[in-house]
PDB file of C-alpha atoms in Angstrom:
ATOM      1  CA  UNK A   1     120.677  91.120 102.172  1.00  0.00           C
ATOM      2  CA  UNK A   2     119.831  87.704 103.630  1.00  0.00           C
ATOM      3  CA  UNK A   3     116.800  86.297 104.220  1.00  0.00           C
ATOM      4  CA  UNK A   4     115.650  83.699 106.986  1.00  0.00           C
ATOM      5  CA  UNK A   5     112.611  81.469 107.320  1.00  0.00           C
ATOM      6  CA  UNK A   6     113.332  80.538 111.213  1.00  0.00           C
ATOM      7  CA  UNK A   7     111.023  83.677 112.746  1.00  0.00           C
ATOM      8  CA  UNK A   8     108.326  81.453 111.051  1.00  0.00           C
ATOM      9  CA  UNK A   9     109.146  78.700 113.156  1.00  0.00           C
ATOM     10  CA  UNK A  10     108.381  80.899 116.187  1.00  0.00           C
ATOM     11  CA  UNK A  11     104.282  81.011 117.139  1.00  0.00           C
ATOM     12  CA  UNK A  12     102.310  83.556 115.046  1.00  0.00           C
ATOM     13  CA  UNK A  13     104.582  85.110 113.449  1.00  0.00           C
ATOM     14  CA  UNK A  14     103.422  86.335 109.698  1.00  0.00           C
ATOM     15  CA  UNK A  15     105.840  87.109 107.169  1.00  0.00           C
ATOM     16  CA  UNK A  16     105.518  87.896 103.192  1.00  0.00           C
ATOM     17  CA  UNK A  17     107.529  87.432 100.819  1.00  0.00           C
ATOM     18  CA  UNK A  18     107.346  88.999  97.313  1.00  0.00           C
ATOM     19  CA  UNK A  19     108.685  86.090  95.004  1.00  0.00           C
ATOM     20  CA  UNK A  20     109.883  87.686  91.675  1.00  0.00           C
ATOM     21  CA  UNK A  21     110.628  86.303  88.214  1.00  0.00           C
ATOM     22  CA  UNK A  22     110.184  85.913  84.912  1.00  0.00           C
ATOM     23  CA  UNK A  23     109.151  83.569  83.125  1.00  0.00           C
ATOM     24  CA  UNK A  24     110.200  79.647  82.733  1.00  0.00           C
ATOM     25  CA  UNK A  25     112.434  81.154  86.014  1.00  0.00           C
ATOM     26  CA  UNK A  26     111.086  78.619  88.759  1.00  0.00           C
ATOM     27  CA  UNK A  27     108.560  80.654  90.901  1.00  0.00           C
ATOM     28  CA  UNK A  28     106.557  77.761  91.177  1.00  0.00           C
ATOM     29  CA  UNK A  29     109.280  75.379  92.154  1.00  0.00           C
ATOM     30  CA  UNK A  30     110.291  78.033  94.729  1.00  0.00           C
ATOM     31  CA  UNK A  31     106.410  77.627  96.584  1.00  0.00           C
ATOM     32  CA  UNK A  32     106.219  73.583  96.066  1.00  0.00           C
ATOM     33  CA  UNK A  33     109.473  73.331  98.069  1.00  0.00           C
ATOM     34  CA  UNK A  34     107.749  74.679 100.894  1.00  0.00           C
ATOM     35  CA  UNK A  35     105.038  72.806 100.760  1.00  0.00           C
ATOM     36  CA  UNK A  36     104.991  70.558 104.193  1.00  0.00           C
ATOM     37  CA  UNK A  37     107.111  72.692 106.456  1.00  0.00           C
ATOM     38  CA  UNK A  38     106.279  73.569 109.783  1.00  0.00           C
ATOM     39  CA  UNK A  39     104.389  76.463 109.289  1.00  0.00           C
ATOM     40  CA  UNK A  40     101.764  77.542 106.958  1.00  0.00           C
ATOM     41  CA  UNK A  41     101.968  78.793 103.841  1.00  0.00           C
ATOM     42  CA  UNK A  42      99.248  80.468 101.282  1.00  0.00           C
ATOM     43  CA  UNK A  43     100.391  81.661  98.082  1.00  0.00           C
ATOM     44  CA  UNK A  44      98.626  84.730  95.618  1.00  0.00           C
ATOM     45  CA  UNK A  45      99.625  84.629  92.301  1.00  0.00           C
ATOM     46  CA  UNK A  46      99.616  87.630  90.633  1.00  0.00           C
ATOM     47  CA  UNK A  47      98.771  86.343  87.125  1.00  0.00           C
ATOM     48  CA  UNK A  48      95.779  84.637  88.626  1.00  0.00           C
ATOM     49  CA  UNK A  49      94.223  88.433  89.940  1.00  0.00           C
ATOM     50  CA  UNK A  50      95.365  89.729  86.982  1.00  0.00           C
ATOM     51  CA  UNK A  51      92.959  87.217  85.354  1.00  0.00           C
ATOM     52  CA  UNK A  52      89.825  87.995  87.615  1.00  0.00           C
ATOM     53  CA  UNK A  53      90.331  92.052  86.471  1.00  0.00           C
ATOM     54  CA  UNK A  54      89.176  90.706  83.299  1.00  0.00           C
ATOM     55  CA  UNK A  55      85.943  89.628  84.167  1.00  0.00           C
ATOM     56  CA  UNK A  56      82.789  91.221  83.544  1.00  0.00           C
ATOM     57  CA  UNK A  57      81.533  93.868  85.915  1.00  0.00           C
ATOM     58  CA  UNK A  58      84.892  94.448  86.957  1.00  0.00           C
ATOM     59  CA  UNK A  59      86.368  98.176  87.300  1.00  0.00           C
ATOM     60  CA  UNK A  60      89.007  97.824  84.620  1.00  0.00           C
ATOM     61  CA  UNK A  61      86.824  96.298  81.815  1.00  0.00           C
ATOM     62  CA  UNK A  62      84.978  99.707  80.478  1.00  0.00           C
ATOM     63  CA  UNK A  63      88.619 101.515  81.113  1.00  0.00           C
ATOM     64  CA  UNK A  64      90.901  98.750  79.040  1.00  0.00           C
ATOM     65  CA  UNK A  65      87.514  98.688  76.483  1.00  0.00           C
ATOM     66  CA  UNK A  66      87.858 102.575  75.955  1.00  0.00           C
ATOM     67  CA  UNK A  67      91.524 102.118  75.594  1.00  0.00           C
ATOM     68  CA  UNK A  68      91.270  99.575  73.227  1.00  0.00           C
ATOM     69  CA  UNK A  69      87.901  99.292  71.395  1.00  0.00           C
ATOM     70  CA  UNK A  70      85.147  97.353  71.822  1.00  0.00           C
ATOM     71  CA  UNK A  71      86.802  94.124  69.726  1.00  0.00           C
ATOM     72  CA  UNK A  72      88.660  93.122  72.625  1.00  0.00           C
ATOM     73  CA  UNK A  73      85.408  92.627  74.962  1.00  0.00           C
ATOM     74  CA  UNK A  74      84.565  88.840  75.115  1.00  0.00           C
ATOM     75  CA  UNK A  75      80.939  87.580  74.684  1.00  0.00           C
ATOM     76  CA  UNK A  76      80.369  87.513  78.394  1.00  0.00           C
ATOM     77  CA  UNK A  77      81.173  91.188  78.890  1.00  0.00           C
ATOM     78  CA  UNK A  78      84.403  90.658  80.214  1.00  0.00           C
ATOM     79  CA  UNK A  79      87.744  91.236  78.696  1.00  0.00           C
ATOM     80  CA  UNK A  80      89.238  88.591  75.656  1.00  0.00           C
ATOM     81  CA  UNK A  81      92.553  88.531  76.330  1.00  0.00           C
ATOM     82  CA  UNK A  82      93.654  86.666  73.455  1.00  0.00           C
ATOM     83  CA  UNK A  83      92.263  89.716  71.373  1.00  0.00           C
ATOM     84  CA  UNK A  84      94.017  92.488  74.038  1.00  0.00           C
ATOM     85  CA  UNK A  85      96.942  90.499  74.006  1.00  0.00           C
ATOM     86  CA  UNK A  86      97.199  90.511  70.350  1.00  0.00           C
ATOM     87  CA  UNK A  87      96.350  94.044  70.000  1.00  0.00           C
ATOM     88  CA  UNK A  88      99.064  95.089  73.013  1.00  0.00           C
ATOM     89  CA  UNK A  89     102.063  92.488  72.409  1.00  0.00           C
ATOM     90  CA  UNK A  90     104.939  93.895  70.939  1.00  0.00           C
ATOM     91  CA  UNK A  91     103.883  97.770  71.363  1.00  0.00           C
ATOM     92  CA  UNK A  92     105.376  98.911  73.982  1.00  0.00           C
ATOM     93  CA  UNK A  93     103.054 102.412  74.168  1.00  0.00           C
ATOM     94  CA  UNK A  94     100.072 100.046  74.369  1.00  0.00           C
ATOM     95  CA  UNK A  95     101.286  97.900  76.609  1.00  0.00           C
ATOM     96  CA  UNK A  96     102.030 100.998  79.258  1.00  0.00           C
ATOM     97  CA  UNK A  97      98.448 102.028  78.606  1.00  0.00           C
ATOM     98  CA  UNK A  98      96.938  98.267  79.851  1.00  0.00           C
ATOM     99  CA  UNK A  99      99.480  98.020  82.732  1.00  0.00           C
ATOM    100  CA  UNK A 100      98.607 101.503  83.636  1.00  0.00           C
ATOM    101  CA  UNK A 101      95.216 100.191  84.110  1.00  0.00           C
ATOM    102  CA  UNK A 102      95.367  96.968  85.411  1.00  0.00           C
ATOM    103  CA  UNK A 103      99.010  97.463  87.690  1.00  0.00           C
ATOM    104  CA  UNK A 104      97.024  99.195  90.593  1.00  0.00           C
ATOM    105  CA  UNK A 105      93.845  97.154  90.637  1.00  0.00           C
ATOM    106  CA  UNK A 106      96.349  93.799  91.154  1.00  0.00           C
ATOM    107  CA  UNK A 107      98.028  95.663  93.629  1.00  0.00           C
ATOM    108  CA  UNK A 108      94.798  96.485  95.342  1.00  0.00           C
ATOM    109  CA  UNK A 109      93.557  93.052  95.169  1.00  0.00           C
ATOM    110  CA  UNK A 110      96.529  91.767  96.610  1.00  0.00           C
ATOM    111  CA  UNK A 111      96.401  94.020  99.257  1.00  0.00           C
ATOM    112  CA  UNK A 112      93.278  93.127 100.438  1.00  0.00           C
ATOM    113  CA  UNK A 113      94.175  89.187 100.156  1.00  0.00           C
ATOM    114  CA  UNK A 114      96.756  89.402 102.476  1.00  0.00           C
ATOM    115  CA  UNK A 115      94.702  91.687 104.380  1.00  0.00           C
ATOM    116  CA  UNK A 116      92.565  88.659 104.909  1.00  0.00           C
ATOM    117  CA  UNK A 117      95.085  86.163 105.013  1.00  0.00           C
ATOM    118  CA  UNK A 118      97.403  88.149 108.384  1.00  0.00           C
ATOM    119  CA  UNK A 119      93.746  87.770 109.981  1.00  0.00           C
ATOM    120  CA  UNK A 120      92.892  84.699 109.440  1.00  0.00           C
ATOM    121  CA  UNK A 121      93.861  81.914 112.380  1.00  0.00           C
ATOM    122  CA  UNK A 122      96.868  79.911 112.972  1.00  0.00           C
ATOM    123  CA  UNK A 123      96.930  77.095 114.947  1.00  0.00           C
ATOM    124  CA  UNK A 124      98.816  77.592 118.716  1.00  0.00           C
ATOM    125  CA  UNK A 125     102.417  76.582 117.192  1.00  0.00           C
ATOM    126  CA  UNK A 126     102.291  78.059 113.541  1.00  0.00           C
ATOM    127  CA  UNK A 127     103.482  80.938 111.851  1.00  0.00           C
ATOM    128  CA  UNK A 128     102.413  81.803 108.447  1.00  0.00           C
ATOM    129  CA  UNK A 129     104.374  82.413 105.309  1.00  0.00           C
ATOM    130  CA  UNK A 130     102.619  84.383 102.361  1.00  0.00           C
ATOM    131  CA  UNK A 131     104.300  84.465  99.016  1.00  0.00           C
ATOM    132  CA  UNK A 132     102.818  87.072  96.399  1.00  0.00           C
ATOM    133  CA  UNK A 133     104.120  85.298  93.346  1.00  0.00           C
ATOM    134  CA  UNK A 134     104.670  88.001  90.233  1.00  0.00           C
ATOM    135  CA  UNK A 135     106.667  88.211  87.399  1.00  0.00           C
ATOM    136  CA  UNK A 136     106.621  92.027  87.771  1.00  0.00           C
ATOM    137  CA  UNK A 137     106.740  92.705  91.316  1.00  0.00           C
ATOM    138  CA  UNK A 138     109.031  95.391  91.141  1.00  0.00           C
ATOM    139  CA  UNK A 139     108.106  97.167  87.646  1.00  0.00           C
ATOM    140  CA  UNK A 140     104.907  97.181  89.312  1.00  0.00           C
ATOM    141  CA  UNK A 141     105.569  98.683  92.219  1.00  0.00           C
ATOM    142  CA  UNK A 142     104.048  95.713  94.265  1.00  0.00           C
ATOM    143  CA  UNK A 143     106.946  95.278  96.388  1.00  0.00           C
ATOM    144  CA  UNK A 144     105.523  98.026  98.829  1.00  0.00           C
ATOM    145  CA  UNK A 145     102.901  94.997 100.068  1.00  0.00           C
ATOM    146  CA  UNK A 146     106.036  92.720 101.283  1.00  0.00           C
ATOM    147  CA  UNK A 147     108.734  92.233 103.934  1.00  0.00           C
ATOM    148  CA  UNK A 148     111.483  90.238 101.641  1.00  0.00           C
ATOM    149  CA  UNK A 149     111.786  89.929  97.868  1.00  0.00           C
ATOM    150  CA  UNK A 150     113.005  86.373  96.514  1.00  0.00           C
ATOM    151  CA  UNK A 151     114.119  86.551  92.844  1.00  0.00           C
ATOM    152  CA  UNK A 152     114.350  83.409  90.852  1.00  0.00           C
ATOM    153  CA  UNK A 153     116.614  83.706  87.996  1.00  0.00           C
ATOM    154  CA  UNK A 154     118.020  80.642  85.415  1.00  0.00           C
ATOM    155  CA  UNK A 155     119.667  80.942  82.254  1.00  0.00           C
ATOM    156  CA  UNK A 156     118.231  81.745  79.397  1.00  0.00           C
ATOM    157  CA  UNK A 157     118.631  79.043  76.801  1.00  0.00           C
ATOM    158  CA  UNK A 158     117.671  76.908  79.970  1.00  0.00           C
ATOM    159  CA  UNK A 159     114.293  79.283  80.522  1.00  0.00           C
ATOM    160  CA  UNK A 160     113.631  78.755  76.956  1.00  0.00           C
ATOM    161  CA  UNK A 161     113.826  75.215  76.850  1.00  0.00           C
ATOM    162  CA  UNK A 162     111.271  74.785  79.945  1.00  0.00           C
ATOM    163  CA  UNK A 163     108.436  77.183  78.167  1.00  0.00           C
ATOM    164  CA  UNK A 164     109.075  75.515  74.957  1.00  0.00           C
ATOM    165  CA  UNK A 165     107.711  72.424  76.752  1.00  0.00           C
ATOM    166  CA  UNK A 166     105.662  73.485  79.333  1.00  0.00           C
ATOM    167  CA  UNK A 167     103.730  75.819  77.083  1.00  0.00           C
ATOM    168  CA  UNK A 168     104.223  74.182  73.887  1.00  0.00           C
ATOM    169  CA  UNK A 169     105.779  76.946  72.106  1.00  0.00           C
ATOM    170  CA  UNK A 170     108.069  76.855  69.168  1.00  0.00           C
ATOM    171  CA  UNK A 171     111.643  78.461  69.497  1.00  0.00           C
ATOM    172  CA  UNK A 172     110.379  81.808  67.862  1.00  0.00           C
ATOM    173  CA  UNK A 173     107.799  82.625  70.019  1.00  0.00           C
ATOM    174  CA  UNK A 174     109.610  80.992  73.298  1.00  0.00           C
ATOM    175  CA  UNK A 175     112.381  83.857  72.112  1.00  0.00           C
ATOM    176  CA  UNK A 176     109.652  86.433  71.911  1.00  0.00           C
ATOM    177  CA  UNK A 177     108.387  85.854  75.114  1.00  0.00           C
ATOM    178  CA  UNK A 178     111.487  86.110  77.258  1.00  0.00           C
ATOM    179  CA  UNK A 179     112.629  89.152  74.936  1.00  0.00           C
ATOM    180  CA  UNK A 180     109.657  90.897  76.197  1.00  0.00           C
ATOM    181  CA  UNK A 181     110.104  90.712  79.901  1.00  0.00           C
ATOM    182  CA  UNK A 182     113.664  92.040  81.787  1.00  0.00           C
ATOM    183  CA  UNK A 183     117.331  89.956  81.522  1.00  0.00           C
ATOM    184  CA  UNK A 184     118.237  88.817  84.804  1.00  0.00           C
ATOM    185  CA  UNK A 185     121.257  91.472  84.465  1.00  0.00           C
ATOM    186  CA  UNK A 186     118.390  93.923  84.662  1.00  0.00           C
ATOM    187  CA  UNK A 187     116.932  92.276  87.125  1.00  0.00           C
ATOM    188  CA  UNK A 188     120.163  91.803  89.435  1.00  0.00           C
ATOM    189  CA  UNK A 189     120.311  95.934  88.854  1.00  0.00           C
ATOM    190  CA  UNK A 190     116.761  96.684  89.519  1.00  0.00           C
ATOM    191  CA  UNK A 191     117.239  94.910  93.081  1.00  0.00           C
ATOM    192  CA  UNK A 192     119.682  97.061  94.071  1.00  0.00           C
ATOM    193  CA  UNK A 193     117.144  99.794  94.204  1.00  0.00           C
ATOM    194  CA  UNK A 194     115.612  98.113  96.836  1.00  0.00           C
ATOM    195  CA  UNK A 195     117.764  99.302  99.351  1.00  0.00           C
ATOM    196  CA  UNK A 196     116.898  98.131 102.747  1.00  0.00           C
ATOM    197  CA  UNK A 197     114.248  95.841 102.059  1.00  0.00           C
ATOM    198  CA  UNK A 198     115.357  91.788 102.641  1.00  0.00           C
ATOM    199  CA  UNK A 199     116.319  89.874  99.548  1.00  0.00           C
ATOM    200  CA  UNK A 200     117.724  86.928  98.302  1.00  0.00           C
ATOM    201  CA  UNK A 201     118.603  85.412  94.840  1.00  0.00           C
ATOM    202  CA  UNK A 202     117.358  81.659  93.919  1.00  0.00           C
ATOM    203  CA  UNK A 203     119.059  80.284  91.136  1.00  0.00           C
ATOM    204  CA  UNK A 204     117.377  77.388  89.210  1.00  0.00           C
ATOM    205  CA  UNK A 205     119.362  76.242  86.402  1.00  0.00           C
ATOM    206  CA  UNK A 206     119.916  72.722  88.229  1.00  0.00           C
ATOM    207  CA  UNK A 207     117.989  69.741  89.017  1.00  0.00           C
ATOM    208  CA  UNK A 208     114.422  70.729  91.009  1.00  0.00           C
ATOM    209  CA  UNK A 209     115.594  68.467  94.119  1.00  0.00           C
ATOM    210  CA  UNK A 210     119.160  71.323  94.509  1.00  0.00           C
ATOM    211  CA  UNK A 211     116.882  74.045  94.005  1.00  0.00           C
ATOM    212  CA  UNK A 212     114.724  72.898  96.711  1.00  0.00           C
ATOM    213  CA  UNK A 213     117.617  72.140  99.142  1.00  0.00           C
ATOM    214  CA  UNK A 214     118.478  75.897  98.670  1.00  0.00           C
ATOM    215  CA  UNK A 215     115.164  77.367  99.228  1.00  0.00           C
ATOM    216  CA  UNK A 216     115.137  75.002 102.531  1.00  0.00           C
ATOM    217  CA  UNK A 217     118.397  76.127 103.831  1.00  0.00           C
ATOM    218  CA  UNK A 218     116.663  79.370 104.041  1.00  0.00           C
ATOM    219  CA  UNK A 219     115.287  77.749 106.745  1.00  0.00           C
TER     220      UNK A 219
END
């Protein structure tokens, strides 16, 4: 289903858009490209709430501690997630159990956020774009927050390459971590349960200036 950007051009109109990918996929491409259009545009990124449900005094700390044992709190009282990642990667039973926990209190956080971004002002002649950047929109069942889904997908070998360098992995664990998440044939499946909501597909195995030009023709 396509996907526009013009009602934005129109005064106070809001739209959000649920931008969905994995990995080394070009999410954050996607939301520079934007940057310095004609209407405003505030991203959440989903990794970055997921982050703050770690931290001490938050709901989910005691619940992933019980889960988990007391070795994966960090000093502070929060959450180490370099000792809950270690302890969850590669099982998938424990893994359900964390995103069990931590799935609805992103989702609620991101709720409120664009809660508070829709009421924020605009100036006279601006409409507002808000992109919920997550690699697990869907799994998640975040897409229930947003009016259109855009999925970035690239090729694998190409995906691996860009998280070998960006994150300094070797080939191994670059393999490891894009085993882990969904293909993009599962991906291209998974949005046809989506049924009438609005979405497009962004490919970004070429250079960042023709992904760009395709995000702006959305325009």
């Amino acid at each position: 289903k396509w996907c526009s950007l013009k009602p934005l051009l129109q005064m106070g109109t809001r739209k959000v858009i649920g931008l969905w990918g994995g990995i080394g996929s070009g999410k954050t491409t996607v939301c520079s490209a934007l940057e310095g259009q004609p209407f405003r545009v505030d991203v959440i990124n989903a990794d970055q709430l997921g982050h703050a449900a770690y931290a001490p005094g938050e709901a989910a700390v005691d619940e992933i501690a019980a889960a988990f044992g007391s070795e994966v709190r960090a000093e502070d009282g929060g959450i180490n997630r370099r000792a809950l990642g270690a302890l969850v990667f590669g099982s998938e039973a424990k893994m359900k159990t964390l995103t069990d926990i931590v799935w609805p209190i992103i989702k609620q956080k991101a709720r409120q956020r664009i809660d508070e971004l829709k009421a924020s002002p605009l100036q006279s002649d601006q409409g507002q774009l808000i992109i919920l950047e997550a690699a697990v929109l869907l799994e998640a069942s975040w897409d229930e927050l947003v009016d259109e889904v855009w999925v970035t997908m690239v090729d694998e070998a190409i995906a691996k390459e860009r998280i070998m360098k960006r994150n300094k992995l070797d080939e191994d664990a670059a393999t490891k971590r894009l085993s882990s998440q969904m293909s993009n044939e599962e991906r291209l499946a998974k949005l046809k349960e989506l049924h009438s909501l609005p979405h497009v597909v962004i490919w970004t195995n070429r250079e960042l200036s023709s992904v760009e030009n395709d995000v702006l023709s959305l325009a």
